[in-house]
Amino acid sequence: MESLVQDTIKTRVQSVLAKIRAAAEKAGRSASTVRLVAATKTVAIPQIAEGVQAGLFLLGENRVQEALTKIPAFTHGSVQWHFIGQLQRRKVRSVIGVFDLIHSVDSLELAQEIDRRAGDAGHRQDVLLEVNIGNEPTKAGFCPDDVREVVSEIAHLSHIRIKGLMAIPPPTSDPASARPYFRKLAELAKMIDAQQLPSVKMDELSMGMSNDYEVAIEEGATLVRVGSAIFGARHV
Ligand SMILES: *Cc1c(COP(=O)(O)O)cnc(C)c1O
């Protein structure tokens, strides 16, 4: 990231958006099918605001407490907030209706809690199911082999709507080595769609981060979560 030190957030937002467009076109997709979620964990409000001025609209936060301090700083409706981090069940009540999309539903129990709390609030919460696409022992998410069954269970919950899948492939410095994982997630989504469950449509594939979002777009990403390529390296 050293070479970015001289760049402004505005330049970086424009550069990421241009690369998203180019990657979509290269893959024969319309650029409008890919949305940028700016990952804003640890980023202060003025920097986020600078990004919003430069064209960011979707903001992704990892921690409930941190998000709740930032959200009131932005005019309601001027941006949308997504939750992309691990969500604890006891925090669910404070996120219902606050986040337009929760990317990171990683257990049936969490889905049930979201359904219950959304029901209390008279809300229907959009979610993605997080898949542990590399079967990593320490990573959150459903095992790829379990997802189809889990989807059919969650599909019964009336206050939750499954919009697609999310994954974070095993870390690597070579973006190309993430490709098979992105492809696998896209295939999983196709298989789920083929089940034709009521209220389940795999519209969204949340995959790709600063290092590999272009590859993810080539493999079908509709939401890319980009942090450091916009805001610089995180020091905390
Ligand atoms: C931090 C984070 C990102 C963005 O990571 P960068 O490598 O900084 O782009 C994406 N997704 C999740 C879930 C994150 O926590």
Coordinates of C-alpha atoms and ligand atoms in Angstrom, one line a residue:
M1 CA 0.0 0.0 0.0
E2 CA 3.0 2.3 0.3
S3 CA 2.6 3.6 -3.3
L4 CA -1.0 4.7 -2.3
V5 CA 0.2 7.0 0.4
Q6 CA 0.1 10.0 -1.9
D7 CA -3.3 9.1 -3.3
T8 CA -6.5 10.5 -1.9
I9 CA -9.5 8.4 -0.9
K10 CA -11.3 10.0 -3.9
T11 CA -8.7 8.8 -6.4
R12 CA -8.8 5.3 -4.9
V13 CA -12.6 5.1 -5.0
Q14 CA -12.5 6.1 -8.7
S15 CA -9.8 3.7 -9.5
V16 CA -11.6 0.8 -7.8
L17 CA -14.9 1.6 -9.6
A18 CA -13.0 1.8 -12.9
K19 CA -11.4 -1.6 -12.3
I20 CA -14.8 -3.1 -11.3
R21 CA -16.2 -1.8 -14.6
A22 CA -13.3 -3.2 -16.6
A23 CA -13.5 -6.6 -14.9
A24 CA -17.2 -6.8 -15.5
E25 CA -16.8 -5.9 -19.2
K26 CA -14.0 -8.4 -19.5
A27 CA -16.3 -11.1 -18.2
G28 CA -19.1 -10.0 -20.6
R29 CA -21.2 -8.7 -17.8
S30 CA -22.9 -5.3 -17.4
A31 CA -21.1 -3.2 -14.8
S32 CA -24.4 -2.5 -13.1
T33 CA -24.5 -6.1 -12.0
V34 CA -21.6 -5.5 -9.6
R35 CA -21.9 -3.3 -6.5
L36 CA -19.0 -2.1 -4.4
V37 CA -19.4 -2.5 -0.6
A38 CA -16.7 -0.4 1.1
A39 CA -15.4 -2.2 4.1
T40 CA -15.1 0.5 6.7
K41 CA -14.0 -1.3 9.9
T42 CA -11.5 0.9 11.8
V43 CA -12.0 3.8 9.3
A44 CA -13.1 7.1 11.0
I45 CA -16.2 9.0 10.0
P46 CA -14.4 11.8 8.0
Q47 CA -12.6 9.3 5.8
I48 CA -15.8 7.4 5.2
A49 CA -17.5 10.7 4.3
E50 CA -14.8 11.4 1.9
G51 CA -15.4 8.1 0.2
V52 CA -19.1 8.7 0.1
Q53 CA -18.5 12.1 -1.6
A54 CA -16.4 10.2 -4.1
G55 CA -19.3 7.9 -5.0
L56 CA -19.4 5.1 -2.3
F57 CA -23.0 4.2 -1.5
L58 CA -22.8 0.8 0.3
L59 CA -20.8 0.6 3.5
G60 CA -19.9 -2.7 5.2
E61 CA -19.2 -2.8 8.9
N62 CA -17.8 -5.8 10.9
R63 CA -18.7 -4.8 14.5
V64 CA -22.1 -3.8 15.7
Q65 CA -20.9 -1.3 18.3
E66 CA -18.6 0.5 15.9
A67 CA -21.3 0.6 13.2
L68 CA -23.9 2.1 15.6
T69 CA -21.6 5.0 16.4
K70 CA -21.0 5.7 12.7
I71 CA -24.4 5.3 11.2
P72 CA -26.0 8.4 12.7
A73 CA -23.3 10.5 11.2
F74 CA -24.8 9.9 7.7
T75 CA -28.1 11.2 6.5
H76 CA -30.6 8.4 6.5
G77 CA -30.9 7.1 3.0
S78 CA -27.8 8.7 1.6
V79 CA -25.9 5.5 2.1
Q80 CA -26.8 1.9 2.9
W81 CA -25.2 -0.2 5.6
H82 CA -24.3 -3.9 5.3
F83 CA -23.1 -6.1 8.1
I84 CA -20.2 -8.2 7.0
G85 CA -18.5 -9.4 10.2
Q86 CA -19.2 -12.2 12.6
L87 CA -22.5 -11.5 14.3
Q88 CA -23.1 -12.6 17.9
R89 CA -26.6 -13.8 18.7
R90 CA -27.0 -11.4 21.6
K91 CA -26.3 -8.5 19.3
V92 CA -29.0 -9.5 16.7
R93 CA -31.7 -7.3 18.2
S94 CA -29.7 -4.1 17.6
V95 CA -29.0 -4.9 13.9
I96 CA -32.5 -5.6 12.7
G97 CA -33.6 -3.0 10.2
V98 CA -30.4 -1.1 10.6
F99 CA -28.5 -3.1 8.0
D100 CA -30.0 -3.6 4.6
L101 CA -28.2 -6.8 4.2
I102 CA -26.4 -9.2 6.6
H103 CA -23.7 -11.0 4.6
S104 CA -22.5 -13.3 7.4
V105 CA -25.2 -15.7 8.6
D106 CA -23.0 -18.6 9.6
S107 CA -25.3 -20.9 11.7
L108 CA -28.9 -22.1 11.8
E109 CA -29.2 -20.7 15.3
L110 CA -28.2 -17.2 14.1
A111 CA -30.7 -17.4 11.3
Q112 CA -33.4 -18.4 13.8
E113 CA -32.5 -15.6 16.1
I114 CA -32.6 -13.0 13.2
D115 CA -36.0 -14.4 12.2
R116 CA -37.3 -14.1 15.8
R117 CA -36.1 -10.6 16.3
A118 CA -37.1 -9.4 12.8
G119 CA -40.6 -10.9 13.6
D120 CA -40.7 -8.8 16.8
A121 CA -39.9 -5.7 14.8
G122 CA -42.4 -6.5 12.0
H123 CA -39.5 -6.6 9.6
R124 CA -38.2 -9.0 7.0
Q125 CA -34.4 -9.1 7.1
D126 CA -32.3 -9.8 3.9
V127 CA -29.3 -12.0 4.5
L128 CA -26.6 -14.0 2.8
L129 CA -25.3 -17.3 4.0
E130 CA -21.6 -17.4 4.7
V131 CA -19.9 -20.4 3.3
N132 CA -16.6 -21.7 4.6
I133 CA -15.6 -22.3 1.0
G134 CA -12.1 -23.6 1.7
N135 CA -13.2 -25.9 4.6
E136 CA -10.8 -24.1 6.9
P137 CA -11.0 -25.3 10.5
T138 CA -10.8 -21.9 12.1
K139 CA -13.1 -20.0 9.7
A140 CA -16.8 -19.2 10.2
G141 CA -19.4 -20.3 7.7
F142 CA -21.4 -23.3 6.7
C143 CA -19.5 -26.3 5.2
P144 CA -20.1 -26.3 1.4
D145 CA -21.6 -29.8 1.7
D146 CA -24.2 -28.6 4.3
V147 CA -25.4 -25.4 2.6
R148 CA -28.1 -26.8 0.5
E149 CA -29.8 -28.5 3.4
V150 CA -29.4 -25.5 5.6
V151 CA -31.0 -23.3 3.0
S152 CA -34.1 -25.4 2.9
E153 CA -34.4 -25.1 6.7
I154 CA -33.9 -21.3 6.7
A155 CA -36.3 -21.0 3.8
H156 CA -39.1 -21.8 6.2
L157 CA -38.4 -18.8 8.4
S158 CA -40.9 -16.1 7.4
H159 CA -39.0 -13.0 8.6
I160 CA -35.8 -13.7 6.8
R161 CA -35.1 -13.6 3.1
I162 CA -32.0 -15.4 1.7
K163 CA -30.6 -13.4 -1.1
G164 CA -27.4 -15.3 -1.8
L165 CA -24.1 -16.5 -0.6
M166 CA -20.9 -14.9 0.8
A167 CA -17.4 -16.4 1.2
I168 CA -13.9 -15.5 2.1
P169 CA -11.4 -17.9 0.5
P170 CA -8.3 -19.0 2.2
P171 CA -5.7 -16.2 2.4
T172 CA -3.2 -16.0 -0.4
S173 CA -1.0 -13.4 -2.0
D174 CA -1.9 -14.6 -5.5
P175 CA -5.4 -13.5 -6.5
A176 CA -5.6 -16.2 -9.2
S177 CA -5.4 -18.9 -6.6
A178 CA -8.7 -17.7 -5.1
R179 CA -10.5 -18.3 -8.5
P180 CA -11.4 -22.0 -7.8
Y181 CA -13.1 -21.0 -4.6
F182 CA -15.1 -18.2 -6.2
R183 CA -16.1 -20.6 -8.9
K184 CA -17.2 -23.1 -6.3
L185 CA -19.3 -20.6 -4.5
A186 CA -21.0 -19.6 -7.8
E187 CA -21.7 -23.3 -8.6
L188 CA -23.2 -23.8 -5.1
A189 CA -25.5 -20.8 -5.7
K190 CA -26.6 -22.3 -9.0
M191 CA -27.4 -25.7 -7.4
I192 CA -29.4 -23.9 -4.7
D193 CA -31.4 -22.0 -7.3
A194 CA -32.2 -25.2 -9.0
Q195 CA -33.9 -26.4 -5.8
Q196 CA -36.5 -23.7 -6.5
L197 CA -37.3 -23.1 -2.8
P198 CA -40.0 -20.5 -2.0
S199 CA -38.5 -17.1 -1.2
V200 CA -34.9 -18.3 -2.0
K201 CA -33.2 -16.7 -4.9
M202 CA -29.5 -16.6 -5.3
D203 CA -29.4 -13.0 -6.6
E204 CA -26.2 -12.0 -4.7
L205 CA -22.7 -13.5 -4.6
S206 CA -20.6 -11.5 -2.1
M207 CA -17.0 -12.4 -2.8
G208 CA -13.7 -10.6 -3.5
M209 CA -11.8 -8.2 -1.4
S210 CA -9.0 -5.6 -2.2
N211 CA -6.6 -8.3 -3.3
D212 CA -8.9 -10.3 -5.6
Y213 CA -12.1 -8.5 -6.4
E214 CA -11.4 -8.5 -10.2
V215 CA -11.1 -12.3 -10.2
A216 CA -14.2 -12.6 -8.1
I217 CA -16.1 -10.4 -10.7
E218 CA -14.9 -12.7 -13.5
E219 CA -16.4 -15.6 -11.5
G220 CA -19.8 -13.9 -10.9
A221 CA -19.5 -11.7 -7.8
T222 CA -22.4 -9.2 -7.5
L223 CA -21.0 -7.6 -4.3
V224 CA -17.3 -7.0 -3.7
R225 CA -16.2 -6.0 -0.3
V226 CA -13.2 -3.7 -0.6
G227 CA -11.4 -2.0 2.3
S228 CA -7.7 -1.3 2.2
A229 CA -7.6 -0.6 -1.6
I230 CA -9.9 2.4 -0.7
F231 CA -8.9 3.5 2.8
G232 CA -5.3 2.3 2.9
A233 CA -3.8 -0.4 5.2
R234 CA -5.4 -0.9 8.6
H235 CA -3.0 -0.3 11.5
V236 CA -5.3 -1.7 14.2
Ligands
LIG1 C1 -12.1 -6.2 6.2 C2 -13.0 -7.0 5.4 C3 -13.0 -6.9 4.0 C4 -12.1 -6.0 3.2 O1 -10.8 -6.4 3.2 P1 -9.6 -5.7 2.4 O2 -8.6 -6.7 2.2 O3 -9.2 -4.6 3.2 O4 -10.3 -5.2 1.1 C5 -13.9 -7.7 3.3 N1 -14.7 -8.6 3.9 C6 -14.7 -8.7 5.2 C7 -15.7 -9.7 5.8 C8 -13.9 -8.0 6.0 O5 -13.8 -8.2 7.3

